[in-house]
Coordinates of C-alpha atoms in Angstrom, one line a residue:
X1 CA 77.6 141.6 -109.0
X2 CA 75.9 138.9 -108.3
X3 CA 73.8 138.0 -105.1
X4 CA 76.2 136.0 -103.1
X5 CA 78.5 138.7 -103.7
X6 CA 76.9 140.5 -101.9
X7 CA 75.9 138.7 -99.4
X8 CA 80.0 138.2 -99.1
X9 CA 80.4 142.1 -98.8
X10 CA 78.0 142.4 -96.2
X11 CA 79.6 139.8 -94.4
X12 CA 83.0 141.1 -94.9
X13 CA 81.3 144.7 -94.1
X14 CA 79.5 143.7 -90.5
X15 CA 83.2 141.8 -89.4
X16 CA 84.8 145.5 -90.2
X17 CA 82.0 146.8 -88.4
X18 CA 82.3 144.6 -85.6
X19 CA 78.9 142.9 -86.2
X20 CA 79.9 139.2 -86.8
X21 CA 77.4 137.5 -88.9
X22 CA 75.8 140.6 -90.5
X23 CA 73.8 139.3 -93.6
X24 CA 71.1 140.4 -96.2
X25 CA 67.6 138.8 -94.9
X26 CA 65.4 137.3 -97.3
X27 CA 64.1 140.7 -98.5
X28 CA 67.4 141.3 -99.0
X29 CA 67.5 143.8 -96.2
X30 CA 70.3 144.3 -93.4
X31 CA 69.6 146.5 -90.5
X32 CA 72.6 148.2 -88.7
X33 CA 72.3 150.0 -85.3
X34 CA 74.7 152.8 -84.6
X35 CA 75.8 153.5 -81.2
X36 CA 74.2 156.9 -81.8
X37 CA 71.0 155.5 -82.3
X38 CA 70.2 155.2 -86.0
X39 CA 69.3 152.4 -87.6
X40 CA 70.8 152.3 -91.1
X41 CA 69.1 150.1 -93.7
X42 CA 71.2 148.3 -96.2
X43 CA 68.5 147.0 -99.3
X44 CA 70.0 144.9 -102.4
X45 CA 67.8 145.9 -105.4
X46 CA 69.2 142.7 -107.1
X47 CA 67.6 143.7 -110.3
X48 CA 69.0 146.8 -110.4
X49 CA 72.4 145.6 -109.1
X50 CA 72.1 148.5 -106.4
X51 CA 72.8 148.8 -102.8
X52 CA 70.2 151.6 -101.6
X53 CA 71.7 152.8 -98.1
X54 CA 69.1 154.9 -96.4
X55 CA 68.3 155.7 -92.7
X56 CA 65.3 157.9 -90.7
X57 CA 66.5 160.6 -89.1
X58 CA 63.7 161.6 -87.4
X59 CA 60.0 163.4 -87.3
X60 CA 59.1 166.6 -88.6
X61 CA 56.8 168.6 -85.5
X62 CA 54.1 170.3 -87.0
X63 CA 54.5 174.0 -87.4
X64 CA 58.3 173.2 -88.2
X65 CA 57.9 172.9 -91.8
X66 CA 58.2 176.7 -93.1
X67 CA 61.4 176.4 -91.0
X68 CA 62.9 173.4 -91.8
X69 CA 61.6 172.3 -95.1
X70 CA 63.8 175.2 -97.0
X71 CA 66.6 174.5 -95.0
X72 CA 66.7 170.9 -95.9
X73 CA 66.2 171.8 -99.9
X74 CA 69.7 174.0 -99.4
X75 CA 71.6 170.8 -97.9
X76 CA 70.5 168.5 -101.2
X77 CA 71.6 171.5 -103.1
X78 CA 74.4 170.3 -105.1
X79 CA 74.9 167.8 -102.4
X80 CA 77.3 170.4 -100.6
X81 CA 75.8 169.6 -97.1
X82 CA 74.9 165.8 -97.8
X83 CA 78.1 164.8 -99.4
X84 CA 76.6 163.1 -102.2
X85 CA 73.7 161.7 -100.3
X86 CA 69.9 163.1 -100.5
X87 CA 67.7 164.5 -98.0
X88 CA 63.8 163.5 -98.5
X89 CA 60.6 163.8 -96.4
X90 CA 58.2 160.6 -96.2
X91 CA 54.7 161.4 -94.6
X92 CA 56.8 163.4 -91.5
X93 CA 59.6 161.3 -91.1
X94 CA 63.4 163.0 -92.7
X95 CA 65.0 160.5 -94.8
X96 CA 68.8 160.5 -95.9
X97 CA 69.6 158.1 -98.3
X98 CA 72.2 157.0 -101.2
X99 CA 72.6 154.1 -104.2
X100 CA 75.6 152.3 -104.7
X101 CA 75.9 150.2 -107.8
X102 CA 77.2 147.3 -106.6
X103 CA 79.2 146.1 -110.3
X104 CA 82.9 146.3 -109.0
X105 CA 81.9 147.3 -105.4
X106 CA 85.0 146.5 -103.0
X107 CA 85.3 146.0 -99.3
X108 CA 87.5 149.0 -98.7
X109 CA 85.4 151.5 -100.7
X110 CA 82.0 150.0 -99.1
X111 CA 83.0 150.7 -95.9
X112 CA 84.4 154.3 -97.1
X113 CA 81.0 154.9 -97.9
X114 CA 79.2 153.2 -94.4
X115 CA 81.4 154.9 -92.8
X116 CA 81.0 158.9 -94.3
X117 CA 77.0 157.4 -94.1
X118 CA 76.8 156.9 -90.7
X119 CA 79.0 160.5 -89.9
X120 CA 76.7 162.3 -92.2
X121 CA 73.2 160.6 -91.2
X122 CA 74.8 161.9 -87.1
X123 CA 75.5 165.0 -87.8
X124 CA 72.3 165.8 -90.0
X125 CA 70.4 164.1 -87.1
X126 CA 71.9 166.8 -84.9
X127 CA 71.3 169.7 -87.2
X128 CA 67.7 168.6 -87.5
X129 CA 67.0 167.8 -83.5
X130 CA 68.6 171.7 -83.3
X131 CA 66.5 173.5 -85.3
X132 CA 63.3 171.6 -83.9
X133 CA 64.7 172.3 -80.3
X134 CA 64.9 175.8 -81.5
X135 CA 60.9 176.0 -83.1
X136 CA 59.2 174.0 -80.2
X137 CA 61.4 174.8 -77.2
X138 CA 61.5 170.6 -76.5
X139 CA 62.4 167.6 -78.2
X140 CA 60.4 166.7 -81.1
X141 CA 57.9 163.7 -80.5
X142 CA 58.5 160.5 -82.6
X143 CA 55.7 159.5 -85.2
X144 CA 54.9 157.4 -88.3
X145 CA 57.8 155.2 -88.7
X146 CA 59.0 154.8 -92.4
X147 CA 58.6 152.0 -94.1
X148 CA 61.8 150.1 -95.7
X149 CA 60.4 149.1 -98.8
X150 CA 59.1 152.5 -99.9
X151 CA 62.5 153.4 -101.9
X152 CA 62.8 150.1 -103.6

């Protein structure tokens, strides 16, 4: 698919969204804001012909890790929990994230897949904030932001 391509499905993607004007940025980054509070990153990997789709879900306290970190490796297994997505940890940030080859990639199907995204990266989010409620009795402090062009 070529670039403008897909600079015309993220078009057509932010006026299903509701977010007139949506585009790639020079980096070919878009940054979408959910009204839950996630910011979802849309990156074109134009080489690759790949739309990576990933979003931070949050820190990881210290003394949480035993915990969580096991608990996380069960969701990725066999994608049963992230419905085909993938769970990783960055420095102490939570990372969910998915490719989409772009080759073929229609409007319906792309926002299918936004869509599930932004349901999945919620409810994670919520699973996550849950347990750390549970280990530290408050909510978790925010630290390190990730970086958008690590998975590239």
């Amino acid at each position: 698919m070529s670039n403008e391509r897909v600079q015309l499905l993220v078009a057509e993607l932010g006026k299903e969204l509701g977010l007139p004007g949506m585009k790639l940025d020079d980096e070919q980054v878009c940054l979408i804001g959910t009204d839950r509070g996630l910011d979802v990153v849309l990156n074109y990997v134009d080489d690759d012909d790949m739309l990576i789709v990933y979003c931070d879900l949050g820190p990881v306290p210290s003394g949480s890790e035993e915990r969580l970190y096991p608990e996380l490796l069960k969701a990725n297994f066999g994608w049963l929990q992230t419905r085909g997505t993938t769970l990783s940890v960055s420095g102490r940030r939570v990372i969910l994230q998915t490719y989409v080859a772009c080759d073929g990639l229609e409007l319906d199907p792309a926002l299918v897949l936004l869509e599930n995204f932004f349901q999945r990266a919620a409810q994670l989010t919520d699973a996550i904030r849950d347990e750390l409620v549970d280990v530290q009795g408050d909510e978790p402090q925010d630290d390190n932001r990730v970086d958008p062009g690590m998975f590239v």
